[in-house]
Tab-separated table of C-alpha atoms and ligand atoms in Angstrom:
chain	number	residue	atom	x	y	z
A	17	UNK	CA	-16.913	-16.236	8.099
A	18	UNK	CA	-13.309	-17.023	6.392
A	19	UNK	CA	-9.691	-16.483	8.064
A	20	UNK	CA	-8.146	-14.073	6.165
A	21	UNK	CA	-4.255	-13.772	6.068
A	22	UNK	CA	-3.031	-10.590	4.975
A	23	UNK	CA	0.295	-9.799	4.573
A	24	UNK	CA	1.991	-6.331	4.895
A	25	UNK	CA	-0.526	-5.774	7.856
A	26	UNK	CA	1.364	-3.384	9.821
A	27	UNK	CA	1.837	-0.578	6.507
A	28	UNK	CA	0.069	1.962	5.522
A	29	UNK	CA	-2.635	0.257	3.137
A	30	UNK	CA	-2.115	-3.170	5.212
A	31	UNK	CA	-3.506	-1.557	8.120
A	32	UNK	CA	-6.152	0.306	7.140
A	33	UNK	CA	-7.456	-2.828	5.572
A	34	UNK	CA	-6.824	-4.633	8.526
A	35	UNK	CA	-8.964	-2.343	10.599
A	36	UNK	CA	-11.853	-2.180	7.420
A	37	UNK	CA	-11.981	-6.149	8.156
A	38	UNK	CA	-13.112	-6.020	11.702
A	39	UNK	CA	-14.417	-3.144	11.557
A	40	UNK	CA	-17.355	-4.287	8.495
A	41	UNK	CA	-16.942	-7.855	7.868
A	42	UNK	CA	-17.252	-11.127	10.516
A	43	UNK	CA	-13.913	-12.750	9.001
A	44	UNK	CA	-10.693	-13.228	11.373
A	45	UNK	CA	-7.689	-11.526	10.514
A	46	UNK	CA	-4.117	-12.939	10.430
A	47	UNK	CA	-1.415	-10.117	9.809
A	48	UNK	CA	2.079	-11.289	8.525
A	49	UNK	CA	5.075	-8.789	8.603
A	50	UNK	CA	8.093	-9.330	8.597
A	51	UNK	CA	8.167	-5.096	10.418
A	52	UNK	CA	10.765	-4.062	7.861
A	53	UNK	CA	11.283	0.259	8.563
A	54	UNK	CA	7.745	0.207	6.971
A	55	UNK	CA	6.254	-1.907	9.236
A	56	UNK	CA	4.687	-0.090	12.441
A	57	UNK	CA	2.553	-1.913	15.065
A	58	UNK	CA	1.170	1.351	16.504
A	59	UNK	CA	-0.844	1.543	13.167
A	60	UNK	CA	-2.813	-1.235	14.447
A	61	UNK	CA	-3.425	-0.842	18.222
A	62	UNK	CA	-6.982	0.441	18.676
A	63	UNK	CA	-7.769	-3.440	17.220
A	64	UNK	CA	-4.886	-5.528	18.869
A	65	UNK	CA	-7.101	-6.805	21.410
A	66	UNK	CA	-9.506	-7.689	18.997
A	67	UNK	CA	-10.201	-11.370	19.426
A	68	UNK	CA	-10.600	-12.204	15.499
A	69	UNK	CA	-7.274	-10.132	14.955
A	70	UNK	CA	-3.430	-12.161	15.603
A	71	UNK	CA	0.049	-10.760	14.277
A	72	UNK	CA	2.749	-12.555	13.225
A	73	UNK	CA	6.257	-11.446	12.883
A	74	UNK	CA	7.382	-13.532	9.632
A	75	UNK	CA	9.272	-12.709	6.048
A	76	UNK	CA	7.393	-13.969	3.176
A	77	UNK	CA	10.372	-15.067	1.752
A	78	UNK	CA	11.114	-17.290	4.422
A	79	UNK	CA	9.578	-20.563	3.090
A	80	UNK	CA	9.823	-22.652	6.335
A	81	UNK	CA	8.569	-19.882	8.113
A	82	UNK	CA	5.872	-19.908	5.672
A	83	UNK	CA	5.096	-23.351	5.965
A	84	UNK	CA	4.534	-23.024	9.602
A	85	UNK	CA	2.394	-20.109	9.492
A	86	UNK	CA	-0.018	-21.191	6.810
A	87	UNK	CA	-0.050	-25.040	8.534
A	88	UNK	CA	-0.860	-23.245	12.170
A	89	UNK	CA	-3.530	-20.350	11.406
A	90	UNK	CA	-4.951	-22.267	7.978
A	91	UNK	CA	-6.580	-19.184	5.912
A	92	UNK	CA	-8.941	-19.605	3.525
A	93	UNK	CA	-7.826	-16.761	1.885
A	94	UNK	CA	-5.006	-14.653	1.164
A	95	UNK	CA	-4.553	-10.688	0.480
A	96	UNK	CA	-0.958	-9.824	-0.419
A	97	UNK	CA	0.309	-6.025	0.247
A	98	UNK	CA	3.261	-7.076	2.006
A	99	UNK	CA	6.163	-5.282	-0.103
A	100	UNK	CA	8.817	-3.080	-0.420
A	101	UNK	CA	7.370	-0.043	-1.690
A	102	UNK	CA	9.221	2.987	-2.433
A	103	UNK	CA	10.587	3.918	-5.294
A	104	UNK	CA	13.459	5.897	-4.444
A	105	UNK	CA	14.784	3.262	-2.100
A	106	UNK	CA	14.259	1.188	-5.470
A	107	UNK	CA	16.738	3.660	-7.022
A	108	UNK	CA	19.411	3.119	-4.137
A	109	UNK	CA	19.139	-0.091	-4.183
A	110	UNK	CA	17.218	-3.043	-6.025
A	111	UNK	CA	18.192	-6.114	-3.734
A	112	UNK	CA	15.531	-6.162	-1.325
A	113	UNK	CA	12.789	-5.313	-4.029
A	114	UNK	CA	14.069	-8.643	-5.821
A	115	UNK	CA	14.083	-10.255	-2.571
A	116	UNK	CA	10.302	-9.408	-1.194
A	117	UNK	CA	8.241	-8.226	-4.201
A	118	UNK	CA	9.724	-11.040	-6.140
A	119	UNK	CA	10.725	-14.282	-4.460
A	120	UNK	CA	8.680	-13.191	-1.185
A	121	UNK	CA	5.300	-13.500	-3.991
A	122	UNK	CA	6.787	-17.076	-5.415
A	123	UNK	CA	7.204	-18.567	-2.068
A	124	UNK	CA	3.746	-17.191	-0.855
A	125	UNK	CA	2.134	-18.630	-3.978
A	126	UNK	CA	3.420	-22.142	-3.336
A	127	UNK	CA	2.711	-22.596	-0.031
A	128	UNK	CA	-0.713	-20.461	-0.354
A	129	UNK	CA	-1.563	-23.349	-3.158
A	130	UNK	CA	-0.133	-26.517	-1.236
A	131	UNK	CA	-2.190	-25.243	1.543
A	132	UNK	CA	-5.754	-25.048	-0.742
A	133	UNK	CA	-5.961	-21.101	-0.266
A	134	UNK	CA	-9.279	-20.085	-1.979
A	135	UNK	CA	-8.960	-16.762	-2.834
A	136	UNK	CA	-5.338	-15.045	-2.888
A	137	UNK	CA	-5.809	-11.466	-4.035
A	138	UNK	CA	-2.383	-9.588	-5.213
A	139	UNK	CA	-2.292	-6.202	-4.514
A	140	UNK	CA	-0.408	-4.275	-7.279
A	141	UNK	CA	0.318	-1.120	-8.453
A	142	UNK	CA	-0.811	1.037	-11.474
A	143	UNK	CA	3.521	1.821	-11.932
A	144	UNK	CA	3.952	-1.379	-13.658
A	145	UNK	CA	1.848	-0.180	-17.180
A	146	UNK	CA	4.811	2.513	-17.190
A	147	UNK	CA	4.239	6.612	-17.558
A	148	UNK	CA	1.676	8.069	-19.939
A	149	UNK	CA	2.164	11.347	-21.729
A	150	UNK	CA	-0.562	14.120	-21.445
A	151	UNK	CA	-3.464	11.963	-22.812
A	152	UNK	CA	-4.879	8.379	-21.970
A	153	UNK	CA	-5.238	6.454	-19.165
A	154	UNK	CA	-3.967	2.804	-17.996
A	155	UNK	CA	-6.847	0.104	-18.985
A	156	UNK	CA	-6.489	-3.459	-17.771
A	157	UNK	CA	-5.155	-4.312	-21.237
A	158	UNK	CA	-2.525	-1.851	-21.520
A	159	UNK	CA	1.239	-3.480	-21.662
A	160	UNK	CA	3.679	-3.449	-18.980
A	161	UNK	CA	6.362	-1.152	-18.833
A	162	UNK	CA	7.739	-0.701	-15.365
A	163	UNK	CA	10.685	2.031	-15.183
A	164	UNK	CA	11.924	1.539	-12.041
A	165	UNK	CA	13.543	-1.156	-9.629
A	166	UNK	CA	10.022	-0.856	-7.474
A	167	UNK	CA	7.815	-1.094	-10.521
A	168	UNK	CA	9.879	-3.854	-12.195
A	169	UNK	CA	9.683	-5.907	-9.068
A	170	UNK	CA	5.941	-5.619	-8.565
A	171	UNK	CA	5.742	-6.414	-12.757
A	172	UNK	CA	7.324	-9.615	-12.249
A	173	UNK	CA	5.627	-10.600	-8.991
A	174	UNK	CA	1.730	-9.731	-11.517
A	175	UNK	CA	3.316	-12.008	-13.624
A	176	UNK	CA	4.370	-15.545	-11.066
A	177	UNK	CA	0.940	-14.463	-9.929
A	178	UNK	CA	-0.416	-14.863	-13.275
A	179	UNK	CA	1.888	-17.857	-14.627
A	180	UNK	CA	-0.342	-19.885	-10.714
A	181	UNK	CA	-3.315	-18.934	-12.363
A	182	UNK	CA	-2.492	-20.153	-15.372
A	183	UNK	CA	-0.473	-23.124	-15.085
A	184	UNK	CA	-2.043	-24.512	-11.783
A	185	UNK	CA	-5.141	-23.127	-12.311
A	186	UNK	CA	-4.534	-21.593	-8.470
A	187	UNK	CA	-7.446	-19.043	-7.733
A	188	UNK	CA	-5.785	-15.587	-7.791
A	189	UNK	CA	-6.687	-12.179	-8.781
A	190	UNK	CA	-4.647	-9.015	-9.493
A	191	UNK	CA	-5.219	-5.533	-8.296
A	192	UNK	CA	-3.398	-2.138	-9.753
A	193	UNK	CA	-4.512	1.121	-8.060
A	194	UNK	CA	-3.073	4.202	-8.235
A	195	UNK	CA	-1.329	6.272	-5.047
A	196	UNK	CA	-2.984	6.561	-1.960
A	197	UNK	CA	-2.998	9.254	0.882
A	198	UNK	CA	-4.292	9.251	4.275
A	199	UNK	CA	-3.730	7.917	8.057
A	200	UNK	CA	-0.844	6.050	8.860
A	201	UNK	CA	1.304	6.521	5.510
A	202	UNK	CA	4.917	6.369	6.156
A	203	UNK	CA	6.044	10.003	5.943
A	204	UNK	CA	8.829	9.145	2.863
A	205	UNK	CA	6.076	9.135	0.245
A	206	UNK	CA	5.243	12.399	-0.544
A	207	UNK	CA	1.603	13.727	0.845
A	208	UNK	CA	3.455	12.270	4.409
A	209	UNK	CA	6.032	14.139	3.880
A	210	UNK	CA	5.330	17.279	2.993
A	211	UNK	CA	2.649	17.244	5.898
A	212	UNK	CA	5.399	16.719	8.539
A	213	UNK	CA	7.644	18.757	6.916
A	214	UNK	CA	5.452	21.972	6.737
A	215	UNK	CA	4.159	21.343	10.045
A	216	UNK	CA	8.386	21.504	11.673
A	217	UNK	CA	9.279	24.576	9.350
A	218	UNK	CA	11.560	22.328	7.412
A	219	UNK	CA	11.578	22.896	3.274
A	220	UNK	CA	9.591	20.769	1.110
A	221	UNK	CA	11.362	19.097	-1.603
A	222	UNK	CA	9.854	18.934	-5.205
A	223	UNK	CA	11.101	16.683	-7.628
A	224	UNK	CA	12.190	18.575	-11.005
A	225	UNK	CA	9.307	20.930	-12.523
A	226	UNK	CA	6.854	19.567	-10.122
A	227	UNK	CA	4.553	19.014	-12.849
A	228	UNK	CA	4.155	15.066	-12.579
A	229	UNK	CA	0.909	14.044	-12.351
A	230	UNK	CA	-0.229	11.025	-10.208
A	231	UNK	CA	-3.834	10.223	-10.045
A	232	UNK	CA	-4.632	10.029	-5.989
A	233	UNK	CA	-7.067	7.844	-4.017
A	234	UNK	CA	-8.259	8.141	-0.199
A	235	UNK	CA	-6.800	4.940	1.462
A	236	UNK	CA	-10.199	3.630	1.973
A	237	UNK	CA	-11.220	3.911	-1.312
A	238	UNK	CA	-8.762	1.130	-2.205
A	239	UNK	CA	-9.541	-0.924	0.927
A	240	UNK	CA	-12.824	-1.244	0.167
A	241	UNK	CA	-12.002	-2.056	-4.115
A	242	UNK	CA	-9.546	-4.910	-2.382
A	243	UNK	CA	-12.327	-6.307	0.067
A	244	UNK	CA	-14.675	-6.245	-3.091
A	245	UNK	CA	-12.504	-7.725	-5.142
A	246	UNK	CA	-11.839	-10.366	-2.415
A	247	UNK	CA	-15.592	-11.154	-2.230
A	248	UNK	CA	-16.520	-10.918	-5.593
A	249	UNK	CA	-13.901	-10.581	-8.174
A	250	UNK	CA	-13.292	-13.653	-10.979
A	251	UNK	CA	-10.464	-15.540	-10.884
A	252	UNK	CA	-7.294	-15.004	-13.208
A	253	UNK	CA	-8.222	-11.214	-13.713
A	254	UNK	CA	-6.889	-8.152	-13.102
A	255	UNK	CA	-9.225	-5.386	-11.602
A	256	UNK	CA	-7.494	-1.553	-11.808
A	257	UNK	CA	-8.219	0.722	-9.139
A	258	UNK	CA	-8.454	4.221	-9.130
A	259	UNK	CA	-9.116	7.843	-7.184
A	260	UNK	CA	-10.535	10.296	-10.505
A	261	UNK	CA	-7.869	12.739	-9.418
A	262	UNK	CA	-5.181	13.729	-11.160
A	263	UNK	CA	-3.418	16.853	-9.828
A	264	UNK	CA	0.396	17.945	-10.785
A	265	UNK	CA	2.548	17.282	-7.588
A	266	UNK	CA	2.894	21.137	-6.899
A	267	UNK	CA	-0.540	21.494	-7.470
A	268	UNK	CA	-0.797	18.741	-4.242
A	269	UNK	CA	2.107	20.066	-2.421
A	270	UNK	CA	0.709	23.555	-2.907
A	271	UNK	CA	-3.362	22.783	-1.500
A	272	UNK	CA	-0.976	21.628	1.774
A	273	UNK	CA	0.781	24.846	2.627
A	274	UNK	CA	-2.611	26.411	2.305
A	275	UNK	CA	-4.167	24.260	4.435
A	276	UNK	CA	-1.259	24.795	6.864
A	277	UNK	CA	-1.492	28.065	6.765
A	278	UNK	CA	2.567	28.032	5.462
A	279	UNK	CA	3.806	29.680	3.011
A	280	UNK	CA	5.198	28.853	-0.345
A	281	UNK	CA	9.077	29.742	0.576
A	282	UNK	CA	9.025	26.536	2.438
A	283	UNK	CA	9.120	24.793	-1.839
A	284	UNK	CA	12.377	23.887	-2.640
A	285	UNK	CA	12.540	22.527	-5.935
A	286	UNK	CA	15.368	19.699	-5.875
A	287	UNK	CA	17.229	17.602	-8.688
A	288	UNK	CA	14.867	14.854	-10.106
A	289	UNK	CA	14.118	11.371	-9.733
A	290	UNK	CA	15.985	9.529	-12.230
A	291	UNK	CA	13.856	7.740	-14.612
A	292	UNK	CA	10.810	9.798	-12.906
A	293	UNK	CA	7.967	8.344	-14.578
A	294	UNK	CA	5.888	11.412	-15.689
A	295	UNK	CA	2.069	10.824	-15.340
A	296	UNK	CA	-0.009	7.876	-13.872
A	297	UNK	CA	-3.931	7.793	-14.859
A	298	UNK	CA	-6.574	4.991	-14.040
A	299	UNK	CA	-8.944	3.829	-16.174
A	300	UNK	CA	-11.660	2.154	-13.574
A	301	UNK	CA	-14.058	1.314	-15.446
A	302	UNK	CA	-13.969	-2.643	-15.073
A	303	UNK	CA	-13.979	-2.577	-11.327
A	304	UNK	CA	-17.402	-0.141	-12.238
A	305	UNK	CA	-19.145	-1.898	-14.003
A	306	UNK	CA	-19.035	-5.383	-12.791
A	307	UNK	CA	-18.699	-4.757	-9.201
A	308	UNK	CA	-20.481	-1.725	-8.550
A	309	UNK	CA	-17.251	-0.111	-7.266
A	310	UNK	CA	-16.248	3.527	-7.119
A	311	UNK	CA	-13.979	5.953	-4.944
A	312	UNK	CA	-16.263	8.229	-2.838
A	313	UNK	CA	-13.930	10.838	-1.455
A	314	UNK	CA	-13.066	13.839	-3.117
A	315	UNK	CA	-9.642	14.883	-3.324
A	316	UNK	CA	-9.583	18.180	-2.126
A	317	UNK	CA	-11.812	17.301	1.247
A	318	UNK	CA	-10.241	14.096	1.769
A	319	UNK	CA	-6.378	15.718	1.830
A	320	UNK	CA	-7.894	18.005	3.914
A	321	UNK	CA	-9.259	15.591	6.299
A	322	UNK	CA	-6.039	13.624	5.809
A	323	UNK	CA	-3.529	17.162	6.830
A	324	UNK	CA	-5.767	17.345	9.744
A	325	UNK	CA	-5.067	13.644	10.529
A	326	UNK	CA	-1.168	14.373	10.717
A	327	UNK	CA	-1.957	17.479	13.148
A	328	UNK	CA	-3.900	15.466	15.654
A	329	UNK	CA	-1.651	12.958	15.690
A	330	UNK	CA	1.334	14.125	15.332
A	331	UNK	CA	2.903	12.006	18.096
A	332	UNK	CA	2.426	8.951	15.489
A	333	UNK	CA	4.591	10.579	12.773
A	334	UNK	CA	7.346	11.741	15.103
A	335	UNK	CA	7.713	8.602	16.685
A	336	UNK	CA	8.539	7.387	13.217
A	337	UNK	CA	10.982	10.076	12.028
A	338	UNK	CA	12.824	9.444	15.631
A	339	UNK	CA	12.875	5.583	14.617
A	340	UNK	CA	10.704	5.375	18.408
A	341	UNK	CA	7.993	3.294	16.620
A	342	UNK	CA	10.526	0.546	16.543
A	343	UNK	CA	10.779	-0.346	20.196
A	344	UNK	CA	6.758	-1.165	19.522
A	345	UNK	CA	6.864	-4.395	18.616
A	346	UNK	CA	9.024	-5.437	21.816
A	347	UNK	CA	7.449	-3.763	24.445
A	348	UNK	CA	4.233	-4.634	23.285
A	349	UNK	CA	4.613	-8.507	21.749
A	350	UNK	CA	8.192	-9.182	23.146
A	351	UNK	CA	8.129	-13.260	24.463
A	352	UNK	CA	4.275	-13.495	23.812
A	353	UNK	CA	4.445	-15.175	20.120
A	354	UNK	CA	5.655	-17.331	17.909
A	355	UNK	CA	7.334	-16.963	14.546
A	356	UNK	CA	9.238	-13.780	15.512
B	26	NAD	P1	4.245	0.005	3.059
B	26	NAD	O1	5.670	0.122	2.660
B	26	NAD	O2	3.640	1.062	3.924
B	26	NAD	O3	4.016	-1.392	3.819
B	26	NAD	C1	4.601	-2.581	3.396
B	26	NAD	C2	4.495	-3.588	4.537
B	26	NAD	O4	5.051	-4.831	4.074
B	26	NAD	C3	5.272	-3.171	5.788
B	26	NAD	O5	4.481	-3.375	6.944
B	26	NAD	C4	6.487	-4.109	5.783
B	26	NAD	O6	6.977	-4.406	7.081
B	26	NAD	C5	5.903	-5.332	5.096
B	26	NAD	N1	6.944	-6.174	4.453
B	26	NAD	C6	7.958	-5.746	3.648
B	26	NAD	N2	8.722	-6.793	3.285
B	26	NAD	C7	8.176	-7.899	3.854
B	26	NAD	C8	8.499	-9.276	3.835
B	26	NAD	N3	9.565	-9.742	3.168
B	26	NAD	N4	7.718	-10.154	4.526
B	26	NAD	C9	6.634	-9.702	5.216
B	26	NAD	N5	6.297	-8.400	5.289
B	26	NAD	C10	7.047	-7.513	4.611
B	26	NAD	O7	3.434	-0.164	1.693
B	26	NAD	P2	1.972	0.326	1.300
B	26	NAD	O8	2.066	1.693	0.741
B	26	NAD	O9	1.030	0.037	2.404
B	26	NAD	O10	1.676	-0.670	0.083
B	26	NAD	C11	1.115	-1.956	0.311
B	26	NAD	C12	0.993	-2.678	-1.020
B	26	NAD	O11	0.191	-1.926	-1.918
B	26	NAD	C13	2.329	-2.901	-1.727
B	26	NAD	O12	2.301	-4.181	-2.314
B	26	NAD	C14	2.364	-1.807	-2.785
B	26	NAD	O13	3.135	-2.214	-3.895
B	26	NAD	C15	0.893	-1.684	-3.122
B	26	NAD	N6	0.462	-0.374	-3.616
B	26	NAD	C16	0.766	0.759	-2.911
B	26	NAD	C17	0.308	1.996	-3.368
B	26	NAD	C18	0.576	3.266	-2.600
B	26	NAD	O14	0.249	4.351	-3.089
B	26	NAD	N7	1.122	3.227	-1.396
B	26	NAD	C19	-0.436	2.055	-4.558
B	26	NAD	C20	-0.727	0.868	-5.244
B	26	NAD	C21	-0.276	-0.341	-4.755
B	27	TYD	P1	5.823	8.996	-4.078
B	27	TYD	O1	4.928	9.375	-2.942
B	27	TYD	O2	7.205	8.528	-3.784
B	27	TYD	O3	5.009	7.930	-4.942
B	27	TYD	P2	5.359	7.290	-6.418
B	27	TYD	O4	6.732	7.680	-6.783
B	27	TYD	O5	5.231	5.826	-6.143
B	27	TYD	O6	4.320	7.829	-7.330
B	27	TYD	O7	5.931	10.238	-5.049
B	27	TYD	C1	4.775	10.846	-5.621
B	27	TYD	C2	5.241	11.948	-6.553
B	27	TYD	O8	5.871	12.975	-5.793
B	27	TYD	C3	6.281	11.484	-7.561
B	27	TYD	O9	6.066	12.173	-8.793
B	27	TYD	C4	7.597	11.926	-6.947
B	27	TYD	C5	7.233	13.187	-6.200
B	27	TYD	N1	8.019	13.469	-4.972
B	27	TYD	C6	8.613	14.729	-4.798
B	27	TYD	O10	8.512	15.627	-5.648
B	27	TYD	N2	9.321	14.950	-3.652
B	27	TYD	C7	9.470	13.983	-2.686
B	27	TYD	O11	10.148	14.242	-1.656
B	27	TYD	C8	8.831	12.715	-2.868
B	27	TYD	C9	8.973	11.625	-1.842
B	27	TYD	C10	8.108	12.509	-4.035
């Protein structure tokens, strides 16, 4: 049994992994957040009392704080989600993506290292190889060519990963999947959103044509690639991760009014993203063959598992949009920790 520290805990992909942890594995589970807008406590409650589970309320840029955490709770390993993650908050404004996805990685590498961290797996994304046209599909090999703020950030922070492999021979491993859907995914990125939005009447807003293509994967999916990866990936590589499902965004937004029962007058195609990178594909086939890894939910059943998630619990997502989920962390952990 190792203690884990993950960071980014209380997000969408943080804490379903989180929950996969203690749910299939014996390890103990440290989650560090700093709670930024993305970060949401109530994602986490049903394992809060959870003995092997402790939060703590830190920014990874913070290198005291750092120092502190890692020389109190002492983990083994590290899995690193904790970013800022949308792209067109990337668009608005850069400063915070330089801030976390960049410095926030540095200073976790150095103390992760002084500290003799194992393991420290990076969880990236497949935007940093840039957009493909209507063929081909991002290998482990292909070049990076990040095209916006979000994807440039998480670019540099594969490459400081890379440079502590390399230079201090510190035992890291990078991961690049593709976009995920399901439970507990802030409702800005767009399956989310266009869930919520159906479900109050309000218009659904598609980028340009509609026609981008991203290649999706069930949350889990990419949980379980990270804990593999954790357990049995090599040092120094790079592992892609991806669903097998590429659909056209309208295609996506189109399956939800359907299963909603709306109908298509709610579309309201809107002025694009600028620099909208135009298809995403994943090429998987490492992960395959020498971990035995693939996705095993279908698109089409898992969105519809995943619009059904959003109806029955609907109380989660509009607790969000009312900026309720907030008060969370106070109520709940107010005066019982440190490092807040
Ligand atoms: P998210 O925005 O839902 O969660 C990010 C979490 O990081 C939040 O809990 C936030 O509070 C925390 N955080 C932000 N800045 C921090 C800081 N300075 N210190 C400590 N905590 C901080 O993101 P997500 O969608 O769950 O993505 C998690 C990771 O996976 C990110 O690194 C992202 O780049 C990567 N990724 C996401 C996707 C996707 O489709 N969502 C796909 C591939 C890779
Ligand atoms: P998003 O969920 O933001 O993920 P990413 O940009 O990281 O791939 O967007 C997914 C796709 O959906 C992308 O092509 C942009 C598009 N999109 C819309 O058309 N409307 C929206 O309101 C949002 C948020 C995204």
């Amino acid at each position: 049994m190792s203690k884990i520290l993950v960071t980014g805990g209380a997000g969408f992909i943080g804490s379903n992994f989180v929950r996969l942890l203690l749910a299939q594995r014996r390890h103990s589970v440290v989650n560090l957040d700093k709670l930024t807008y993305a970060g949401n406590l109530e994602n986490l409650k049903d394992v809060e009392s959870d003995p092997r589970y402790a939060f703590v309320k830190a920014d990874i840029a913070d290198r005291p704080a750092m120092e502190r955490v890692f020389a109190e709770h002492r983990p083994e390993v590290v899995v690193h989600l904790a970013a800022e993650s949308h792209v067109d908050r990337s668009v608005l404004d850069a400063s915070a993506f330089v801030l976390t996805n960049v410095l926030g990685t540095q200073v976790l590498l150095d103390v992760a290292r002084q500290h003799g961290v194992q393991r420290f797996v990076h969880v990236s994304t497949d935007e940093v190889y840039g957009s493909l046209g209507a063929t081909g599909k991002f290998s482990e090999t292909t070049p990076l060519a990040p095209n916006s703020p979000y994807s440039s950030s998480k670019a540099g922070s594969d490459l400081l990963v890379r440079a502590a492999f390399h230079t201090h021979h510190f035992p890291a491993i990078i991961t690049r999947c593709s976009n995920n859907y399901g439970p507990y995914q802030f409702p800005e990125k767009l399956i989310p959103l266009m869930i919520a939005n159906a479900l109050e009447g309000k218009k659904l807003p598609v980028y340009g044509d509609g026609r981008n293509v991203r290649d999706w994967i069930y949350v889990t999916d990419h949980c379980e690639a990270i804990a593999l990866v954790m357990e049995k990936g090599r040092d120094g590589e790079v592992y892609n991760i991806g669903g097998d499902a590429e659909r056209e965004n309208l295609h996506v937004v189109r399956t939800i009014l359907k299963l909603l029962g709306r109908g298509e007058d709610l579309i309201q195609y809107v002025k694009d993203r600028p620099g909208h990178d135009r298809r995403y594909a994943i090429d998987h086939t490492k992960i395959a063959g020498e971990l035995g890894w693939r996705p095993r939910h279908d698109f089409e059943t898992a969105l519809a598992r995943t619009v059904e998630w959003y109806v029955q619990n609907r109380p989660w997502w509009e607790r969000v949009r009312s900026g309720a989920y907030r008060t969370y962390y106070e109520t709940q952990y107010g005066g019982r920790l440190k490092g807040g």
